Coordinates of C-alpha atoms in Angstrom, one line a residue:
M1 CA 62.5 70.4 -1.6
R2 CA 62.5 69.3 2.1
L3 CA 61.3 65.8 2.7
I4 CA 59.1 65.1 5.4
S5 CA 59.5 61.8 7.2
P6 CA 56.2 59.8 7.1
I7 CA 56.6 58.9 10.8
A8 CA 55.8 62.6 11.5
H9 CA 52.5 62.3 10.2
L10 CA 51.4 59.2 12.4
P11 CA 49.0 59.8 15.2
S12 CA 50.5 59.6 18.7
Y13 CA 49.0 57.2 21.0
T14 CA 49.3 57.3 24.8
A15 CA 49.0 54.1 26.8
A16 CA 45.8 53.9 29.0
P17 CA 46.6 54.3 32.6
F18 CA 46.2 51.2 34.7
S19 CA 42.7 51.6 36.3
P20 CA 41.7 48.6 38.2
P21 CA 38.3 48.2 39.8
T22 CA 38.0 49.2 43.6
V23 CA 37.5 46.5 46.3
S24 CA 34.0 47.8 46.7
D25 CA 33.4 47.1 42.9
T26 CA 34.6 43.5 43.3
K27 CA 32.6 42.8 46.4
A28 CA 29.5 44.2 44.6
K29 CA 30.1 41.9 41.9
F30 CA 30.3 38.9 44.1
M31 CA 27.0 39.8 45.8
E32 CA 25.4 40.2 42.5
G33 CA 26.7 36.7 41.4
Y34 CA 25.6 35.2 44.8
R35 CA 22.6 36.8 46.4
K36 CA 22.1 34.2 49.0
P37 CA 23.3 34.9 52.7
I38 CA 26.5 33.2 53.6
A39 CA 26.7 31.8 57.1
S40 CA 28.8 34.0 59.2
I41 CA 31.5 31.2 59.9
Y42 CA 32.4 31.4 56.3
S43 CA 31.4 34.9 55.2
T44 CA 34.1 36.6 57.5
V45 CA 37.0 34.4 55.9
M46 CA 35.6 34.7 52.3
N47 CA 35.4 38.5 52.8
E48 CA 39.0 38.5 53.8
L49 CA 40.0 36.4 50.8
I50 CA 38.2 38.3 48.2
V51 CA 40.0 41.5 49.6
Q52 CA 43.4 39.9 49.4
Q53 CA 42.7 38.5 46.0
H54 CA 41.5 41.6 44.5
F55 CA 44.9 43.2 45.2
I56 CA 46.8 40.1 43.8
R57 CA 44.4 40.1 40.7
Y58 CA 45.0 43.8 40.0
S59 CA 48.5 44.1 40.7
V60 CA 50.4 45.5 37.8
N61 CA 52.6 42.5 37.6
Y62 CA 49.8 39.9 37.9
V63 CA 49.8 37.0 35.5
Y64 CA 47.7 33.9 36.0
N65 CA 49.4 30.6 36.7
P66 CA 47.7 27.1 37.1
V67 CA 49.9 26.5 40.2
F68 CA 48.3 29.7 41.9
A69 CA 44.8 28.5 40.8
M70 CA 45.4 25.1 42.3
G71 CA 46.5 26.9 45.6
F72 CA 43.3 29.0 45.7
V73 CA 41.0 26.0 44.8
S74 CA 42.5 24.1 47.6
V75 CA 41.9 26.8 50.1
F76 CA 38.5 27.3 48.9
E77 CA 37.4 23.8 49.1
Q78 CA 38.8 23.4 52.7
I79 CA 37.0 26.6 53.9
M80 CA 33.8 25.8 52.2
E81 CA 33.8 21.8 52.5
S82 CA 30.6 21.8 54.9
V83 CA 28.6 23.6 52.2
P84 CA 26.5 21.6 49.9
S85 CA 28.5 20.9 46.7
A86 CA 25.9 22.6 44.4
E87 CA 26.0 25.8 46.5
R88 CA 29.7 25.7 46.9
T89 CA 29.9 25.7 43.1
K90 CA 27.7 28.7 42.9
V91 CA 29.9 30.7 45.6
F92 CA 33.0 29.7 43.8
D93 CA 31.7 31.0 40.5
A94 CA 30.4 34.1 41.7
Y95 CA 33.7 34.7 43.4
I96 CA 36.0 34.2 40.5
M97 CA 33.9 36.1 38.1
A98 CA 33.8 38.9 40.2
L99 CA 37.5 39.1 40.0
G100 CA 37.2 39.1 36.0
E101 CA 38.3 35.5 35.6
D102 CA 36.9 32.2 34.4
P103 CA 36.0 29.7 37.2
A104 CA 35.9 26.8 34.5
V105 CA 39.8 27.7 33.8
Y106 CA 40.6 27.5 37.7
R107 CA 38.9 24.3 38.0
A108 CA 40.4 22.8 34.9
D109 CA 43.9 24.0 35.7
A110 CA 43.7 23.1 39.4
A111 CA 42.6 19.4 38.4
M112 CA 45.2 18.9 35.6
I113 CA 48.0 20.2 37.9
E114 CA 46.9 17.9 40.7
A115 CA 46.6 14.9 38.3
Q116 CA 50.2 15.5 37.0
A117 CA 51.7 16.0 40.6
S118 CA 49.9 12.8 41.8
S119 CA 51.5 10.9 39.0
L120 CA 54.9 11.6 40.1
S121 CA 56.8 9.1 42.5
G122 CA 58.5 11.9 44.2
P123 CA 59.3 15.7 44.2
E124 CA 62.2 15.4 41.6
G125 CA 59.5 15.7 39.0
L126 CA 58.7 19.2 40.1
A127 CA 61.5 20.7 38.4
P128 CA 60.6 24.0 36.2
S129 CA 61.0 23.1 32.5
A130 CA 59.8 25.3 29.5
D131 CA 59.9 22.1 27.5
G132 CA 58.1 19.8 30.2
N133 CA 54.5 19.0 31.1
D134 CA 51.9 21.4 31.9
L135 CA 52.9 21.3 35.5
Q136 CA 56.7 22.0 34.8
K137 CA 55.7 24.9 32.4
A138 CA 53.6 26.5 34.9
L139 CA 56.7 26.2 37.3
A140 CA 59.0 27.4 34.6
A141 CA 56.7 30.4 33.8
A142 CA 57.0 31.4 37.6
A143 CA 60.7 31.0 37.5
A144 CA 61.2 33.0 34.5
G145 CA 58.9 35.8 35.9
S146 CA 60.9 35.8 39.2
A147 CA 64.1 36.1 37.3
S148 CA 62.8 39.1 35.5
G149 CA 61.5 40.8 38.7
K150 CA 58.0 40.8 37.5
F151 CA 56.5 37.7 39.1
A152 CA 53.9 38.8 41.3
Y153 CA 54.2 36.3 44.2
N154 CA 51.1 35.7 46.4
K155 CA 49.9 33.4 49.5
F156 CA 47.9 31.1 46.8
F157 CA 50.8 30.3 44.9
A158 CA 52.8 29.4 48.2
I159 CA 49.9 27.2 49.0
G160 CA 50.0 25.6 45.5
L161 CA 53.6 24.7 46.0
F162 CA 53.0 23.3 49.4
R163 CA 49.9 21.1 47.8
L164 CA 52.4 19.9 45.0
L165 CA 54.9 18.5 47.5
E166 CA 51.7 17.0 49.5
L167 CA 50.6 15.3 46.2
T168 CA 54.1 13.8 45.6
G169 CA 54.4 12.3 49.1
A170 CA 57.3 14.6 49.9
K171 CA 57.4 15.5 53.6
E172 CA 60.9 16.6 54.3
P173 CA 61.5 20.5 54.7
A174 CA 64.4 20.1 52.3
A175 CA 61.9 19.3 49.5
L176 CA 60.0 22.5 50.1
E177 CA 63.2 24.6 50.2
K178 CA 64.4 23.2 47.1
L179 CA 60.9 23.9 45.2
V180 CA 60.8 27.3 46.5
K181 CA 64.5 28.0 45.3
S182 CA 63.7 26.6 41.9
V183 CA 60.9 29.0 41.1
G184 CA 63.0 32.0 42.6
V185 CA 60.6 33.2 45.3
K186 CA 61.6 34.0 48.8
Q187 CA 61.7 31.3 51.5
E188 CA 60.7 33.3 54.4
S189 CA 57.7 34.6 52.4
V190 CA 56.6 31.1 51.7
M191 CA 56.8 30.0 55.2
R192 CA 55.2 32.9 56.5
D193 CA 52.1 32.4 54.1
L194 CA 51.8 28.9 55.1
V195 CA 51.9 29.4 58.9
L196 CA 49.0 31.9 58.3
Y197 CA 47.2 29.5 55.9
K198 CA 47.4 26.8 58.7
G199 CA 46.3 29.1 61.4
I200 CA 43.2 30.2 59.3
L201 CA 42.3 26.6 58.8
S202 CA 42.7 25.8 62.6
K203 CA 40.5 28.9 63.5
L204 CA 37.9 27.8 60.9
S205 CA 38.1 24.1 62.3
S206 CA 37.5 25.3 65.8
A207 CA 34.6 27.6 64.7
K208 CA 33.1 24.6 62.9
D209 CA 33.2 22.3 66.0
L210 CA 31.6 25.3 68.1
M211 CA 28.7 25.5 65.6
K212 CA 28.3 21.8 65.6
E213 CA 28.2 21.7 69.2
F214 CA 25.6 24.7 69.3
I215 CA 23.6 23.1 66.5
E216 CA 23.3 19.7 68.5
R217 CA 22.4 21.5 71.8
E218 CA 19.7 23.4 70.0
K219 CA 18.3 20.2 68.6
R220 CA 18.2 18.6 72.0
K221 CA 16.5 21.6 73.6
N222 CA 14.0 21.5 70.7
T223 CA 13.3 17.8 71.3
E224 CA 12.9 18.4 75.1
R225 CA 10.6 21.2 74.4
L226 CA 8.3 19.0 71.9
D227 CA 8.6 16.1 74.5
A228 CA 7.3 18.4 77.4
K229 CA 4.6 19.8 74.9
A230 CA 3.4 16.3 74.2
A231 CA 3.3 15.4 77.8
K232 CA 1.5 18.3 78.6
A233 CA -1.3 17.5 76.0
A234 CA -1.5 13.9 77.0
S235 CA -2.0 14.7 80.6
A236 CA -4.7 17.4 79.6
A237 CA -6.3 14.7 77.5
A238 CA -6.3 12.2 80.3
A239 CA -7.6 14.7 82.9
A240 CA -10.6 15.7 80.3
A241 CA -11.4 11.8 80.1
V242 CA -11.4 11.3 83.9
S243 CA -13.7 14.4 84.2
A244 CA -16.0 13.1 81.4

């Protein structure tokens, strides 16, 4: 009698193909989540960011990391700083939810990482450690991913690293080089992304100054028009009084 292995009777399963949403899907979700128009000074940058983050989020090797979250929150807050807080929160929530993630987690992790980095007396405490605090564990997770070749590096992670050094008071280029090396990412990639980041903020700052100047000029013109209208009305009233 021939015995048949029970394994032969198990159903075979095929892993579902990786099928992320399209960029258009993500943009549509964002517009559904925040239906108000965004001023052009912000909308252009936000559109670029959500496209970039879509590809980061749906990379095959993407793994959420608190340092990455802090980097994104830092960028978002600097870009949208002139927007009222309540509206800024609504835009942030719609943006993160459009990417299929939790805005509350981003905020909580960013605040936690900032608090732990701010409590350090120097960059020495930014050493990756799987047995350390939450900040050190986040850095260790990135280092482990880099070592295995499965860490999906992105510009928000680079900005997060830079922000960590700012919070510890480190200003020496050697401190950045050491931190970048400890998490196993390429120095040239980090430097390139930081230069691009500073360029975006610089352009945005110039645009904000231009918009402020335009608004103030329009206010002056409006005041002048109202004054001229009031003067004309007063002159007409005086003429009417004389003729009477």
